[in-house]
Amino acid sequence: MVDTFIAQGFGFLSFFLAMLCFMQKDDRRLKLMMIVMNLNHALHFYLLNAVTSSLCCLFSAGRTAVSMKTKATWVACIFIILTALIGYLTAQQWTDYIAVLGACLGSYALFCLSGITMRWVLFCGSCLWLINNIIVGSIGGVLLEVTVIVINLTTIYRLHKQRFMDPEFTQ
């Protein structure tokens, strides 16, 4: 019982970190917060004994850090292939691949996209992570993804509005 309480506590911390993350209009700050959130979420999933989800989050933290230095498509391909390999080696049931697909979408978004388009693909990944979190029983993770979806959509709206109001805006 205490272990479950501690695991869910880390999930709620991830929820808080995600709120801070997806409120960022600046891509760099979004990615820095995403690294911290993914590291915490990896621990959360590990404590829930969701190994594939944990490794995907851990790998996502490294992926996000690398994406801050390069936007090369070939690097995205390497991360997508490695994430799929992690899933293949650790998945115990077909539903574990939901997290793998969510992590792959994140890799594509962070390396190949920016601004509003990046946030739309991250939104799709969040939908997959929401399904994963429901399956593994992550209360904080469910709250995290529902909130991320709402915040991300709100930020997309704000960026569209800013683009409409200021034609020189480049996001």
PDB file of C-alpha atoms in Angstrom:
ATOM      1  CA  MET A   1       0.000   0.000   0.000  1.00  0.00           C
ATOM      2  CA  VAL A   2       2.789   2.432   0.890  1.00  0.00           C
ATOM      3  CA  ASP A   3       4.608   1.578  -2.347  1.00  0.00           C
ATOM      4  CA  THR A   4       1.476   2.337  -4.380  1.00  0.00           C
ATOM      5  CA  PHE A   5       1.016   5.590  -2.461  1.00  0.00           C
ATOM      6  CA  ILE A   6       4.625   6.615  -3.212  1.00  0.00           C
ATOM      7  CA  ALA A   7       4.300   5.610  -6.870  1.00  0.00           C
ATOM      8  CA  GLN A   8       1.101   7.622  -7.256  1.00  0.00           C
ATOM      9  CA  GLY A   9       2.796  10.554  -5.481  1.00  0.00           C
ATOM     10  CA  PHE A  10       5.431  10.657  -8.215  1.00  0.00           C
ATOM     11  CA  GLY A  11       2.586  10.560 -10.731  1.00  0.00           C
ATOM     12  CA  PHE A  12       1.029  13.632  -9.151  1.00  0.00           C
ATOM     13  CA  LEU A  13       4.429  15.374  -9.250  1.00  0.00           C
ATOM     14  CA  SER A  14       4.589  14.562 -12.977  1.00  0.00           C
ATOM     15  CA  PHE A  15       1.127  16.080 -13.310  1.00  0.00           C
ATOM     16  CA  PHE A  16       2.362  19.352 -11.775  1.00  0.00           C
ATOM     17  CA  LEU A  17       5.518  19.369 -13.925  1.00  0.00           C
ATOM     18  CA  ALA A  18       3.464  18.775 -17.073  1.00  0.00           C
ATOM     19  CA  MET A  19       1.289  21.787 -16.320  1.00  0.00           C
ATOM     20  CA  LEU A  20       4.399  23.944 -16.143  1.00  0.00           C
ATOM     21  CA  CYS A  21       5.814  22.298 -19.258  1.00  0.00           C
ATOM     22  CA  PHE A  22       2.950  22.791 -21.675  1.00  0.00           C
ATOM     23  CA  MET A  23       2.189  26.347 -20.567  1.00  0.00           C
ATOM     24  CA  GLN A  24       5.470  27.376 -22.183  1.00  0.00           C
ATOM     25  CA  LYS A  25       5.171  29.308 -25.435  1.00  0.00           C
ATOM     26  CA  ASP A  26       8.939  29.083 -25.923  1.00  0.00           C
ATOM     27  CA  ASP A  27      10.059  25.742 -27.448  1.00  0.00           C
ATOM     28  CA  ARG A  28      13.330  25.643 -25.462  1.00  0.00           C
ATOM     29  CA  ARG A  29      11.626  26.108 -22.088  1.00  0.00           C
ATOM     30  CA  LEU A  30       8.981  23.548 -23.072  1.00  0.00           C
ATOM     31  CA  LYS A  31      11.715  21.005 -23.817  1.00  0.00           C
ATOM     32  CA  LEU A  32      13.652  21.699 -20.583  1.00  0.00           C
ATOM     33  CA  MET A  33      10.523  21.154 -18.513  1.00  0.00           C
ATOM     34  CA  MET A  34       9.719  18.049 -20.568  1.00  0.00           C
ATOM     35  CA  ILE A  35      13.095  16.522 -19.632  1.00  0.00           C
ATOM     36  CA  VAL A  36      12.419  16.960 -15.917  1.00  0.00           C
ATOM     37  CA  MET A  37       8.864  15.659 -16.283  1.00  0.00           C
ATOM     38  CA  ASN A  38       9.982  12.565 -18.229  1.00  0.00           C
ATOM     39  CA  LEU A  39      12.661  11.673 -15.676  1.00  0.00           C
ATOM     40  CA  ASN A  40      10.135  11.891 -12.864  1.00  0.00           C
ATOM     41  CA  HIS A  41       7.532   9.990 -14.868  1.00  0.00           C
ATOM     42  CA  ALA A  42      10.040   7.220 -15.626  1.00  0.00           C
ATOM     43  CA  LEU A  43      10.436   6.694 -11.873  1.00  0.00           C
ATOM     44  CA  HIS A  44       6.657   6.780 -11.425  1.00  0.00           C
ATOM     45  CA  PHE A  45       6.100   4.063 -14.047  1.00  0.00           C
ATOM     46  CA  TYR A  46       8.960   1.983 -12.654  1.00  0.00           C
ATOM     47  CA  LEU A  47       7.312   2.049  -9.222  1.00  0.00           C
ATOM     48  CA  LEU A  48       4.040   0.954 -10.869  1.00  0.00           C
ATOM     49  CA  ASN A  49       5.954  -1.944 -12.477  1.00  0.00           C
ATOM     50  CA  ALA A  50       5.183  -0.603 -15.964  1.00  0.00           C
ATOM     51  CA  VAL A  51       8.669  -1.288 -17.339  1.00  0.00           C
ATOM     52  CA  THR A  52       8.044  -0.439 -20.992  1.00  0.00           C
ATOM     53  CA  SER A  53       6.399   2.876 -20.063  1.00  0.00           C
ATOM     54  CA  SER A  54       9.243   3.649 -17.668  1.00  0.00           C
ATOM     55  CA  LEU A  55      11.924   3.004 -20.270  1.00  0.00           C
ATOM     56  CA  CYS A  56      10.037   5.017 -22.882  1.00  0.00           C
ATOM     57  CA  CYS A  57       9.920   7.986 -20.493  1.00  0.00           C
ATOM     58  CA  LEU A  58      13.581   7.628 -19.573  1.00  0.00           C
ATOM     59  CA  PHE A  59      14.516   7.412 -23.219  1.00  0.00           C
ATOM     60  CA  SER A  60      12.232  10.374 -23.976  1.00  0.00           C
ATOM     61  CA  ALA A  61      14.155  12.543 -21.510  1.00  0.00           C
ATOM     62  CA  GLY A  62      17.390  11.836 -23.397  1.00  0.00           C
ATOM     63  CA  ARG A  63      15.672  12.308 -26.729  1.00  0.00           C
ATOM     64  CA  THR A  64      14.323  15.686 -25.680  1.00  0.00           C
ATOM     65  CA  ALA A  65      17.769  16.812 -24.511  1.00  0.00           C
ATOM     66  CA  VAL A  66      19.332  15.802 -27.845  1.00  0.00           C
ATOM     67  CA  SER A  67      16.504  17.540 -29.735  1.00  0.00           C
ATOM     68  CA  MET A  68      17.592  20.820 -28.153  1.00  0.00           C
ATOM     69  CA  LYS A  69      20.926  20.540 -29.996  1.00  0.00           C
ATOM     70  CA  THR A  70      19.817  19.214 -33.384  1.00  0.00           C
ATOM     71  CA  LYS A  71      16.751  19.076 -35.580  1.00  0.00           C
ATOM     72  CA  ALA A  72      18.156  16.378 -37.894  1.00  0.00           C
ATOM     73  CA  THR A  73      15.600  13.972 -39.308  1.00  0.00           C
ATOM     74  CA  TRP A  74      18.126  11.120 -39.264  1.00  0.00           C
ATOM     75  CA  VAL A  75      18.530  11.572 -35.491  1.00  0.00           C
ATOM     76  CA  ALA A  76      14.740  11.378 -35.114  1.00  0.00           C
ATOM     77  CA  CYS A  77      14.811   8.126 -37.097  1.00  0.00           C
ATOM     78  CA  ILE A  78      17.468   6.679 -34.772  1.00  0.00           C
ATOM     79  CA  PHE A  79      15.420   7.561 -31.685  1.00  0.00           C
ATOM     80  CA  ILE A  80      12.233   6.163 -33.226  1.00  0.00           C
ATOM     81  CA  ILE A  81      13.988   2.898 -34.128  1.00  0.00           C
ATOM     82  CA  LEU A  82      15.569   2.615 -30.669  1.00  0.00           C
ATOM     83  CA  THR A  83      12.243   3.345 -28.973  1.00  0.00           C
ATOM     84  CA  ALA A  84      10.565   0.650 -31.063  1.00  0.00           C
ATOM     85  CA  LEU A  85      13.388  -1.735 -30.113  1.00  0.00           C
ATOM     86  CA  ILE A  86      12.891  -0.930 -26.421  1.00  0.00           C
ATOM     87  CA  GLY A  87       9.224  -1.767 -26.858  1.00  0.00           C
ATOM     88  CA  TYR A  88       9.969  -4.993 -28.679  1.00  0.00           C
ATOM     89  CA  LEU A  89      12.415  -6.123 -25.982  1.00  0.00           C
ATOM     90  CA  THR A  90      10.319  -5.160 -22.956  1.00  0.00           C
ATOM     91  CA  ALA A  91       6.638  -5.317 -23.944  1.00  0.00           C
ATOM     92  CA  GLN A  92       4.731  -7.968 -22.057  1.00  0.00           C
ATOM     93  CA  GLN A  93       1.364  -7.342 -23.709  1.00  0.00           C
ATOM     94  CA  TRP A  94       0.177  -5.558 -26.830  1.00  0.00           C
ATOM     95  CA  THR A  95      -1.020  -2.542 -24.846  1.00  0.00           C
ATOM     96  CA  ASP A  96       2.608  -1.754 -23.902  1.00  0.00           C
ATOM     97  CA  TYR A  97       3.056  -0.627 -27.510  1.00  0.00           C
ATOM     98  CA  ILE A  98       0.683   2.286 -26.918  1.00  0.00           C
ATOM     99  CA  ALA A  99       3.410   4.002 -24.862  1.00  0.00           C
ATOM    100  CA  VAL A 100       5.984   3.116 -27.520  1.00  0.00           C
ATOM    101  CA  LEU A 101       3.891   4.758 -30.244  1.00  0.00           C
ATOM    102  CA  GLY A 102       3.338   7.829 -28.052  1.00  0.00           C
ATOM    103  CA  ALA A 103       7.093   8.116 -27.470  1.00  0.00           C
ATOM    104  CA  CYS A 104       7.791   7.715 -31.211  1.00  0.00           C
ATOM    105  CA  LEU A 105       5.391  10.552 -32.015  1.00  0.00           C
ATOM    106  CA  GLY A 106       7.229  12.672 -29.453  1.00  0.00           C
ATOM    107  CA  SER A 107      10.537  11.922 -31.179  1.00  0.00           C
ATOM    108  CA  TYR A 108       9.162  12.930 -34.544  1.00  0.00           C
ATOM    109  CA  ALA A 109       7.622  16.118 -33.140  1.00  0.00           C
ATOM    110  CA  LEU A 110      10.694  17.267 -31.236  1.00  0.00           C
ATOM    111  CA  PHE A 111      13.229  16.621 -34.004  1.00  0.00           C
ATOM    112  CA  CYS A 112      11.274  17.381 -37.146  1.00  0.00           C
ATOM    113  CA  LEU A 113       8.715  20.003 -36.147  1.00  0.00           C
ATOM    114  CA  SER A 114       8.367  23.257 -34.233  1.00  0.00           C
ATOM    115  CA  GLY A 115       5.745  25.677 -33.027  1.00  0.00           C
ATOM    116  CA  ILE A 116       2.094  24.847 -33.611  1.00  0.00           C
ATOM    117  CA  THR A 117       2.736  21.750 -35.730  1.00  0.00           C
ATOM    118  CA  MET A 118       5.022  20.294 -33.044  1.00  0.00           C
ATOM    119  CA  ARG A 119       2.335  20.857 -30.443  1.00  0.00           C
ATOM    120  CA  TRP A 120      -0.322  19.109 -32.592  1.00  0.00           C
ATOM    121  CA  VAL A 121       1.817  15.988 -32.896  1.00  0.00           C
ATOM    122  CA  LEU A 122       2.603  16.148 -29.162  1.00  0.00           C
ATOM    123  CA  PHE A 123      -1.163  16.348 -28.636  1.00  0.00           C
ATOM    124  CA  CYS A 124      -1.617  13.073 -30.544  1.00  0.00           C
ATOM    125  CA  GLY A 125       1.140  11.491 -28.444  1.00  0.00           C
ATOM    126  CA  SER A 126      -0.608  12.714 -25.295  1.00  0.00           C
ATOM    127  CA  CYS A 127      -3.793  10.949 -26.367  1.00  0.00           C
ATOM    128  CA  LEU A 128      -1.849   7.679 -26.639  1.00  0.00           C
ATOM    129  CA  TRP A 129      -0.161   8.245 -23.270  1.00  0.00           C
ATOM    130  CA  LEU A 130      -3.588   8.911 -21.743  1.00  0.00           C
ATOM    131  CA  ILE A 131      -4.745   5.485 -22.902  1.00  0.00           C
ATOM    132  CA  ASN A 132      -1.529   3.927 -21.548  1.00  0.00           C
ATOM    133  CA  ASN A 133      -1.958   5.639 -18.174  1.00  0.00           C
ATOM    134  CA  ILE A 134      -5.521   4.394 -17.835  1.00  0.00           C
ATOM    135  CA  ILE A 135      -4.342   0.845 -18.578  1.00  0.00           C
ATOM    136  CA  VAL A 136      -1.421   0.872 -16.083  1.00  0.00           C
ATOM    137  CA  GLY A 137      -3.453   2.584 -13.346  1.00  0.00           C
ATOM    138  CA  SER A 138      -1.545   5.844 -13.146  1.00  0.00           C
ATOM    139  CA  ILE A 139      -3.878   8.347 -11.480  1.00  0.00           C
ATOM    140  CA  GLY A 140      -1.432  11.247 -11.753  1.00  0.00           C
ATOM    141  CA  GLY A 141      -0.616  10.179 -15.296  1.00  0.00           C
ATOM    142  CA  VAL A 142      -4.285  10.307 -16.333  1.00  0.00           C
ATOM    143  CA  LEU A 143      -4.637  13.760 -14.784  1.00  0.00           C
ATOM    144  CA  LEU A 144      -1.338  14.741 -16.417  1.00  0.00           C
ATOM    145  CA  GLU A 145      -2.388  13.770 -19.936  1.00  0.00           C
ATOM    146  CA  VAL A 146      -5.904  15.212 -19.676  1.00  0.00           C
ATOM    147  CA  THR A 147      -4.397  18.485 -18.451  1.00  0.00           C
ATOM    148  CA  VAL A 148      -1.612  18.406 -21.056  1.00  0.00           C
ATOM    149  CA  ILE A 149      -4.225  17.910 -23.771  1.00  0.00           C
ATOM    150  CA  VAL A 150      -6.241  20.908 -22.556  1.00  0.00           C
ATOM    151  CA  ILE A 151      -3.181  23.130 -21.970  1.00  0.00           C
ATOM    152  CA  ASN A 152      -1.620  22.135 -25.277  1.00  0.00           C
ATOM    153  CA  LEU A 153      -4.843  22.930 -27.153  1.00  0.00           C
ATOM    154  CA  THR A 154      -5.075  26.260 -25.322  1.00  0.00           C
ATOM    155  CA  THR A 155      -1.463  27.095 -26.205  1.00  0.00           C
ATOM    156  CA  ILE A 156      -2.085  26.133 -29.843  1.00  0.00           C
ATOM    157  CA  TYR A 157      -5.064  28.484 -29.841  1.00  0.00           C
ATOM    158  CA  ARG A 158      -2.975  31.271 -28.282  1.00  0.00           C
ATOM    159  CA  LEU A 159      -0.225  30.762 -30.862  1.00  0.00           C
ATOM    160  CA  HIS A 160      -2.770  30.835 -33.714  1.00  0.00           C
ATOM    161  CA  LYS A 161      -4.280  34.000 -32.256  1.00  0.00           C
ATOM    162  CA  GLN A 162      -0.840  35.580 -31.883  1.00  0.00           C
ATOM    163  CA  ARG A 163       0.013  34.659 -35.487  1.00  0.00           C
ATOM    164  CA  PHE A 164      -3.260  36.205 -36.663  1.00  0.00           C
ATOM    165  CA  MET A 165      -2.697  39.408 -34.666  1.00  0.00           C
ATOM    166  CA  ASP A 166       0.999  39.746 -35.549  1.00  0.00           C
ATOM    167  CA  PRO A 167       1.837  38.701 -39.131  1.00  0.00           C
ATOM    168  CA  GLU A 168       5.570  38.805 -38.295  1.00  0.00           C
ATOM    169  CA  PHE A 169       5.160  36.137 -35.596  1.00  0.00           C
ATOM    170  CA  THR A 170       7.124  33.048 -36.748  1.00  0.00           C
ATOM    171  CA  GLN A 171       5.766  30.109 -34.690  1.00  0.00           C
TER     172      GLN A 171
END
